[in-house]
Short mmCIF file of N, CA and C in Angstrom, two decimals:
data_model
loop_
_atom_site.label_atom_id
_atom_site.label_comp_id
_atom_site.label_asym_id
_atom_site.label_seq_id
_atom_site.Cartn_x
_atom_site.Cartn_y
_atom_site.Cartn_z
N UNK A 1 77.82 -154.19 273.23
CA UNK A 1 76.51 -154.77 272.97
C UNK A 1 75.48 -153.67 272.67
N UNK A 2 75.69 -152.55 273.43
CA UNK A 2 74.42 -151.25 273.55
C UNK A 2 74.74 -150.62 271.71
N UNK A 3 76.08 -150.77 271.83
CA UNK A 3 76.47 -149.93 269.81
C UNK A 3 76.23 -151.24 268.87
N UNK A 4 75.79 -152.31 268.94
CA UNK A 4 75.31 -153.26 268.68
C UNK A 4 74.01 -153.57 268.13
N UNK A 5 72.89 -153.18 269.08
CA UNK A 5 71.88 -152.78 269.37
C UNK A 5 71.20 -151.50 268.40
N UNK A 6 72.19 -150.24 268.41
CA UNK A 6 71.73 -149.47 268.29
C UNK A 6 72.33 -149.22 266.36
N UNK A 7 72.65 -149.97 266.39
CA UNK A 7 73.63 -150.40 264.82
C UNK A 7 72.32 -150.99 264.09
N UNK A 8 71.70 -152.27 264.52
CA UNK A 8 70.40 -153.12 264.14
C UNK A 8 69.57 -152.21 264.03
N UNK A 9 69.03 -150.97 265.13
CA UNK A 9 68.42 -150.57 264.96
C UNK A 9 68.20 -149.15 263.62
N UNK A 10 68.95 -148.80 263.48
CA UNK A 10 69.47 -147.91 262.47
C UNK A 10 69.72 -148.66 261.06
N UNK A 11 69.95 -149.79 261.29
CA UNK A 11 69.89 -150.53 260.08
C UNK A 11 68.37 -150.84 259.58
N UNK A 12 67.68 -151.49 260.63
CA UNK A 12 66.01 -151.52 260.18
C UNK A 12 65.54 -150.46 260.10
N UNK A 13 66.15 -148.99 260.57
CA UNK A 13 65.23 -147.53 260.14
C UNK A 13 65.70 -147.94 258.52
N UNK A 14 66.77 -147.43 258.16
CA UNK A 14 67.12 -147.38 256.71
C UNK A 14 66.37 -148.46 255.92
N UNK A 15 66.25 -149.25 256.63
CA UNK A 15 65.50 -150.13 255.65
C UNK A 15 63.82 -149.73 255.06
N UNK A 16 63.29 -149.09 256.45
CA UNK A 16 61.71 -148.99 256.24
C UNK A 16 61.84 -147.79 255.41
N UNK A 17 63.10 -147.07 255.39
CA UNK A 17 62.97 -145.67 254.26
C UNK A 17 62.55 -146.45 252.77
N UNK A 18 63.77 -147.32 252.53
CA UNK A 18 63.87 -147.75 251.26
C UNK A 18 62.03 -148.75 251.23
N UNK A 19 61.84 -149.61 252.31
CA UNK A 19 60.72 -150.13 251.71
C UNK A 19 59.26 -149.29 251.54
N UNK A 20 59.32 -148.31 252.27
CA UNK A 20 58.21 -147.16 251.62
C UNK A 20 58.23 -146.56 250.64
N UNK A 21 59.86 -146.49 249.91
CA UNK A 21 59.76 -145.58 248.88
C UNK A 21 59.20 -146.47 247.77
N UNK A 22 59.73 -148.00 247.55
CA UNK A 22 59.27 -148.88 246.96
C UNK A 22 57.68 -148.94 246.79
N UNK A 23 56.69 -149.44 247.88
CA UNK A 23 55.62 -149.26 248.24
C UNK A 23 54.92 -148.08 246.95
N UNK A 24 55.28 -146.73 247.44
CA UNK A 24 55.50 -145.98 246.52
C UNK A 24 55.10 -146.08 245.26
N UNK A 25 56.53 -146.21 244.90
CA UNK A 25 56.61 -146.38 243.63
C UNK A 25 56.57 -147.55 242.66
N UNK A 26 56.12 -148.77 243.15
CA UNK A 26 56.07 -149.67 242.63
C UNK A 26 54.53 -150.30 242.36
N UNK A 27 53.82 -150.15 243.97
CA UNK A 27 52.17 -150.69 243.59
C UNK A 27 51.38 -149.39 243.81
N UNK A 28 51.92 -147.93 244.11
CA UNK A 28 50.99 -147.12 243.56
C UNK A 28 51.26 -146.28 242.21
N UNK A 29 52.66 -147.03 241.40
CA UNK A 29 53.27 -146.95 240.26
C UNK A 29 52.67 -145.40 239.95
N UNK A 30 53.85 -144.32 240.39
CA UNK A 30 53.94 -143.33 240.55
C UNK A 30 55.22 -142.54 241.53
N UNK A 31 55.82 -141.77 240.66
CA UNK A 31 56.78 -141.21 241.56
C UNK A 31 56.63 -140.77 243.05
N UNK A 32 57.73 -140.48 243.71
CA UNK A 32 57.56 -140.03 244.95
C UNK A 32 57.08 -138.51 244.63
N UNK A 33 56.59 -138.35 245.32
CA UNK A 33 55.76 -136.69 245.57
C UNK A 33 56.56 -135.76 246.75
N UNK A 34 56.39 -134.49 247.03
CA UNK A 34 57.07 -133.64 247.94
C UNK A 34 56.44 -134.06 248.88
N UNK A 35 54.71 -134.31 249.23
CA UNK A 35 54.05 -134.99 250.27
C UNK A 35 54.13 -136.06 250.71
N UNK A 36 54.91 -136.89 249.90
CA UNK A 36 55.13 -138.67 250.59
C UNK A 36 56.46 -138.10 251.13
N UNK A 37 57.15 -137.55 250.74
CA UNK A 37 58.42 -137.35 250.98
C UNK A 37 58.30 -136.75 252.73
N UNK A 38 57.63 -135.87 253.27
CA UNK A 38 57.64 -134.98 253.84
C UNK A 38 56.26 -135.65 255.37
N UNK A 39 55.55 -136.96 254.56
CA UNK A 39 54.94 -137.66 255.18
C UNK A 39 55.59 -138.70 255.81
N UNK A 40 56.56 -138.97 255.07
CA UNK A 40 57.13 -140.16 255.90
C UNK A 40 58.58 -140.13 256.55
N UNK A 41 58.98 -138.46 256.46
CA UNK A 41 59.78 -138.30 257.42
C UNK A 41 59.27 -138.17 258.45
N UNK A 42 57.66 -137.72 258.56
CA UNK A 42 57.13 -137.41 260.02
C UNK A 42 57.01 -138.68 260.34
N UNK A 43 56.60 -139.67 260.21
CA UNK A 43 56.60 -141.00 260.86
C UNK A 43 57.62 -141.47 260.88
N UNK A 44 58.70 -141.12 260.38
CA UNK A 44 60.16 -142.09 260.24
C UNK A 44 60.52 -141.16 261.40
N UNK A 45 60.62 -139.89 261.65
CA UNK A 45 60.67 -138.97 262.52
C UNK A 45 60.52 -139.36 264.16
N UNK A 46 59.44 -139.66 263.90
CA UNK A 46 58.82 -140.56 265.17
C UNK A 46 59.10 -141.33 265.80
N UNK A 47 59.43 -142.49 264.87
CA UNK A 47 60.00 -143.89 265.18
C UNK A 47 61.55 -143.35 265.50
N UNK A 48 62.01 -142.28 264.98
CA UNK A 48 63.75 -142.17 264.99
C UNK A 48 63.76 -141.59 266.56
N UNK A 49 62.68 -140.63 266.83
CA UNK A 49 62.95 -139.98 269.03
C UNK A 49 62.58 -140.98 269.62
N UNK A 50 62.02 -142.46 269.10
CA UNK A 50 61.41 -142.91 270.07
C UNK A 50 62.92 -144.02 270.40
N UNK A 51 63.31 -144.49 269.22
CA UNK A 51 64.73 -145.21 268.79
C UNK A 51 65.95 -144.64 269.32
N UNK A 52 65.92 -143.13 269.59
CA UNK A 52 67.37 -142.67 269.65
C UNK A 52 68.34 -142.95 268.49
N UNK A 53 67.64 -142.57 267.25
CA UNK A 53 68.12 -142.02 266.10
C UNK A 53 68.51 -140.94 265.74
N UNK A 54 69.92 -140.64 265.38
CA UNK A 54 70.27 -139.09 265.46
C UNK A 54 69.85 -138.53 264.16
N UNK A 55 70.59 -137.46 263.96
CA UNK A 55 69.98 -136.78 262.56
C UNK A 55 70.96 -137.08 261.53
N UNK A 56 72.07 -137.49 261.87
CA UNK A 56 73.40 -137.68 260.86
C UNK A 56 73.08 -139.39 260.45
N UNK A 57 72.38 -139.98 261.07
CA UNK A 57 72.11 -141.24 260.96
C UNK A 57 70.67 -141.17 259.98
N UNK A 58 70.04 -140.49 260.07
CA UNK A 58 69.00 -140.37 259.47
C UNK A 58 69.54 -139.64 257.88
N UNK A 59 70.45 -138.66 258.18
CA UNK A 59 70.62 -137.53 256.78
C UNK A 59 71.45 -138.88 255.74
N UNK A 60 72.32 -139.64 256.67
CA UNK A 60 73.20 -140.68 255.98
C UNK A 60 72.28 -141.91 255.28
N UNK A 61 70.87 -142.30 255.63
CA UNK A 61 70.29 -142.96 255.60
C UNK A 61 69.22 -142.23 253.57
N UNK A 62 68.96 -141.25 254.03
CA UNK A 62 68.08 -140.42 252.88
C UNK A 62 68.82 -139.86 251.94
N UNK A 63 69.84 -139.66 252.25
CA UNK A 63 71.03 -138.74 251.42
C UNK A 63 71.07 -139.18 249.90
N UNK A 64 71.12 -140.74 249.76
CA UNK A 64 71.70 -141.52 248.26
C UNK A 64 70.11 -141.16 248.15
N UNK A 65 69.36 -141.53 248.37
CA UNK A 65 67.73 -141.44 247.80
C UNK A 65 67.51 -139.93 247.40
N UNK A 66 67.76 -139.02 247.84
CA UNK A 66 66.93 -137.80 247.45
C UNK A 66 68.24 -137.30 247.01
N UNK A 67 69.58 -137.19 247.13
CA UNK A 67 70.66 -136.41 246.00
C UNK A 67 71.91 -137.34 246.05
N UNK A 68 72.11 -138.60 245.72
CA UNK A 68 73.09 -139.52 245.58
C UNK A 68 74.45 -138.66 244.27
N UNK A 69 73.53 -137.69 244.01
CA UNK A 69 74.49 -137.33 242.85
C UNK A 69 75.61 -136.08 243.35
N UNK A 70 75.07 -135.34 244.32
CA UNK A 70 75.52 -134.57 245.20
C UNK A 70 75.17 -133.12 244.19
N UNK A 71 74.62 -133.02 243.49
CA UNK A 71 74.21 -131.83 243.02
C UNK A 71 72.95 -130.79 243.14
N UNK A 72 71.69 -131.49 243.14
CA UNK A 72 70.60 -131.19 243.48
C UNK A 72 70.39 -130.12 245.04
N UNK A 73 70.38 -130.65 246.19
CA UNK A 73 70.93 -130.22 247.30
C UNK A 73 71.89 -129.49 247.55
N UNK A 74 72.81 -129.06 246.73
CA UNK A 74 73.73 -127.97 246.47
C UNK A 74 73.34 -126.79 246.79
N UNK A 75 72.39 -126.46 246.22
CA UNK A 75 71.37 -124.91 245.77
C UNK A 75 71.18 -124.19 247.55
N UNK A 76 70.99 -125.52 248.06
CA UNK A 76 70.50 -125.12 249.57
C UNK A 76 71.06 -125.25 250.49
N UNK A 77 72.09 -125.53 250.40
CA UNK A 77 73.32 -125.73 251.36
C UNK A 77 73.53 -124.73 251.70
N UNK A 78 73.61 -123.43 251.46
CA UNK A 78 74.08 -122.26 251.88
C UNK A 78 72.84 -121.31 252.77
N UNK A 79 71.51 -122.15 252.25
CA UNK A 79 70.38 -121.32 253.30
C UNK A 79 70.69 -122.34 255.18
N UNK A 80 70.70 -121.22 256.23
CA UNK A 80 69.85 -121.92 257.46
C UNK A 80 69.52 -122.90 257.49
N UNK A 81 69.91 -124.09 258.07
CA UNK A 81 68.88 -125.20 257.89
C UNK A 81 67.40 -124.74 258.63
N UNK A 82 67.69 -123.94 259.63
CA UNK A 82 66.06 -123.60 260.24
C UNK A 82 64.89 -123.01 259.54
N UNK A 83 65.61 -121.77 258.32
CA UNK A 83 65.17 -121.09 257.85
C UNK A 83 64.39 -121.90 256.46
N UNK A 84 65.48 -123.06 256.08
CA UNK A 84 65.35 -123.54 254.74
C UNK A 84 63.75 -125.30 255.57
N UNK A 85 64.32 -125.03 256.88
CA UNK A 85 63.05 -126.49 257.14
C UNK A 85 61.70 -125.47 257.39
N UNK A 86 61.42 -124.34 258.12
CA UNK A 86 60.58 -123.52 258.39
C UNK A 86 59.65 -123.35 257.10
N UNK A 87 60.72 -122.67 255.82
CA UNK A 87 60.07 -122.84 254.33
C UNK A 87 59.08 -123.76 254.05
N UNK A 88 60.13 -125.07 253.95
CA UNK A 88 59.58 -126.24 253.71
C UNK A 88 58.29 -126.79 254.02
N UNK A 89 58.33 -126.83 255.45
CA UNK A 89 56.82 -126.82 256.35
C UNK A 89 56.30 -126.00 255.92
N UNK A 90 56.23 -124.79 255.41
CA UNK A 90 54.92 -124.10 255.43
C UNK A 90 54.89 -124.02 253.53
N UNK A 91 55.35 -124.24 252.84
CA UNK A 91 55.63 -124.80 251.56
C UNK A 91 54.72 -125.47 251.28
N UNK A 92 54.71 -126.33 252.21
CA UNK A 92 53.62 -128.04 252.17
C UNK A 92 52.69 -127.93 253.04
N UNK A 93 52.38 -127.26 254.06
CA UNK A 93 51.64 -126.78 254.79
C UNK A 93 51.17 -127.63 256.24
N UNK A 94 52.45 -128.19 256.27
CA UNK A 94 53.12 -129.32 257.62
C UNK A 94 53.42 -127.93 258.81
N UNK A 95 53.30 -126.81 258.67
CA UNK A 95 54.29 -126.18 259.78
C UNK A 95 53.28 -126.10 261.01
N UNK A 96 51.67 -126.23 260.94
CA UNK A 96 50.91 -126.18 262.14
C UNK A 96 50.36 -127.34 262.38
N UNK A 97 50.98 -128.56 261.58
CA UNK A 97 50.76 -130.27 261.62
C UNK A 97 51.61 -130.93 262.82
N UNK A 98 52.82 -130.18 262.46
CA UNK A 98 54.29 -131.24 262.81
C UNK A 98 53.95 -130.55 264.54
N UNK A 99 54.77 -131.56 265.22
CA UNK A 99 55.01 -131.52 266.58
C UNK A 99 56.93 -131.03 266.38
N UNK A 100 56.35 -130.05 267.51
CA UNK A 100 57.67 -129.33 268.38
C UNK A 100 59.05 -130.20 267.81
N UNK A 101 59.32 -131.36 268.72
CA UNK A 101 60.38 -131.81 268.70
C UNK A 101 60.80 -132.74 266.89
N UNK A 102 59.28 -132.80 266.49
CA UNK A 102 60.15 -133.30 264.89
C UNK A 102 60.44 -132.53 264.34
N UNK A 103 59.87 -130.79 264.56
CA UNK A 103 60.02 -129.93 263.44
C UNK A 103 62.07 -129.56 264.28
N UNK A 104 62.29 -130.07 265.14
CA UNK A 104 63.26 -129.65 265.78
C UNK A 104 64.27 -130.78 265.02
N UNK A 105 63.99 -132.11 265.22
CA UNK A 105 64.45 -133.02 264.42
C UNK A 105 64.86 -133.06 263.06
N UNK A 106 63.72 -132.32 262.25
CA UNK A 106 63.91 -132.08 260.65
C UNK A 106 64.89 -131.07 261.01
N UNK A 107 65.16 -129.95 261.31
CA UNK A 107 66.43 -128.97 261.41
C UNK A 107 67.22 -129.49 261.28
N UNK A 108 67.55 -130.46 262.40
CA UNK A 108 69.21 -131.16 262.39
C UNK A 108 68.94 -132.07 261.50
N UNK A 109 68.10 -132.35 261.02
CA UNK A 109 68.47 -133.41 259.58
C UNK A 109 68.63 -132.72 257.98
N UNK A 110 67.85 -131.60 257.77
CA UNK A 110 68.60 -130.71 256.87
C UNK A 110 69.61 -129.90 257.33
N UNK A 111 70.05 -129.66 258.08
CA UNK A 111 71.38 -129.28 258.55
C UNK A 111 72.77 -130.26 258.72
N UNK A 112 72.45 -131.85 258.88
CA UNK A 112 72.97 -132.68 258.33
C UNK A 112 72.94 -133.47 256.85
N UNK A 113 71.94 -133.21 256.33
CA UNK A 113 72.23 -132.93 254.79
C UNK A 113 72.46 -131.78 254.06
N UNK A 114 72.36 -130.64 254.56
CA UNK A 114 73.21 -129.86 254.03
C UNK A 114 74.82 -130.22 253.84
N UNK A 115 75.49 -130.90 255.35
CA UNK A 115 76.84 -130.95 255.61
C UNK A 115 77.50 -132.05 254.05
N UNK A 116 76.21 -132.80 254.58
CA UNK A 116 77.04 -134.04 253.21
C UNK A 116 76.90 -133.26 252.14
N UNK A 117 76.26 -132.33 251.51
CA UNK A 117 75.90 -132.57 250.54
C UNK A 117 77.10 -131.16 250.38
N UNK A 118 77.53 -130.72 251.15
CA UNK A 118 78.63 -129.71 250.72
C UNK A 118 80.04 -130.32 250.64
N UNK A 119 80.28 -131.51 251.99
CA UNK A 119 81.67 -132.59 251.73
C UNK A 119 81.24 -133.36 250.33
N UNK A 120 80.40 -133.80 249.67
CA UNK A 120 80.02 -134.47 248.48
C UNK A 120 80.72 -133.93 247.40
N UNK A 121 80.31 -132.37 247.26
CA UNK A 121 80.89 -131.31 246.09
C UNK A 121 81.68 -131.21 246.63
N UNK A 122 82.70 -130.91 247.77
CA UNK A 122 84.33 -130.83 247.74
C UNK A 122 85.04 -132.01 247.59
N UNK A 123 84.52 -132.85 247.52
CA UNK A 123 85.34 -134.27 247.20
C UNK A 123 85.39 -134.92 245.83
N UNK A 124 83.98 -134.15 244.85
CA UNK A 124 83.87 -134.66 243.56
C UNK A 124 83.48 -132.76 242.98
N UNK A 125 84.84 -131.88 242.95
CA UNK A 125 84.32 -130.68 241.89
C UNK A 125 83.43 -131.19 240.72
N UNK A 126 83.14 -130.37 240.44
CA UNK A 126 81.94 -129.83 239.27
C UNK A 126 83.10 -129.47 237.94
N UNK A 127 82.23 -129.61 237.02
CA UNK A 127 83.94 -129.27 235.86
C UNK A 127 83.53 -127.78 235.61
N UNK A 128 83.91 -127.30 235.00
CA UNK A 128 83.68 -125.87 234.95
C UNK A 128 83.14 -125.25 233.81
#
């Protein structure tokens, strides 16, 4: 019943990903930006420590949306995930915004999309 529970709940996270991106891109008819992107992991972030949402549940959830093709995300698979989320935050200028435990959260979630996105390219080579 508790993996039940926690199945529903992971199912309605994935969902509010997809209906923000919509939101988005549909009635403010305009692509996603690095700042919506990076905005609404901090609130999806949120809702995921408060849920007991892991990061492989979350990376599995964003993965088809931001590199379904498995190529894009390639480039960065080989940096740190700490080093490559640290960037990021201060890239966008989230690194003295974010709280402790999401910027701890985003780690293990680019560190779990790194993972897919390296089983992705060993399961579908690149032609040469």
């Amino acid at each position: 019943m508790a993996e039940k529970n926690k199945r529903n709940l992971y199912l309605k996270y994935a969902q509010q990903v997809h209906n923000q991106i919509a939101i988005i891109e549909q009635i403010e008819r305009r692509p996603m930006q690095m700042g919506d992107w990076l905005q609404m992991a901090m609130t999806l972030g949120k809702q995921a420590l408060r849920q007991d949402i892991g990061a492989r549940q979350i990376a599995e959830s964003i993965y088809p949306i931001l590199d379904g093709s498995g190529q894009h995300l390639a480039k960065y698979a080989n940096i740190p995930a700490e080093s490559a989320t640290k960037l990021l935050l201060w890239y966008t200028g989230l690194s003295k915004k974010i709280e402790p435990e999401l910027t701890t959260l985003l780690i293990q979630v680019v560190a779990e999309l790194q993972k897919i996105s390296v089983n992705s390219r060993n399961m579908n080579p690149q032609p040469a």
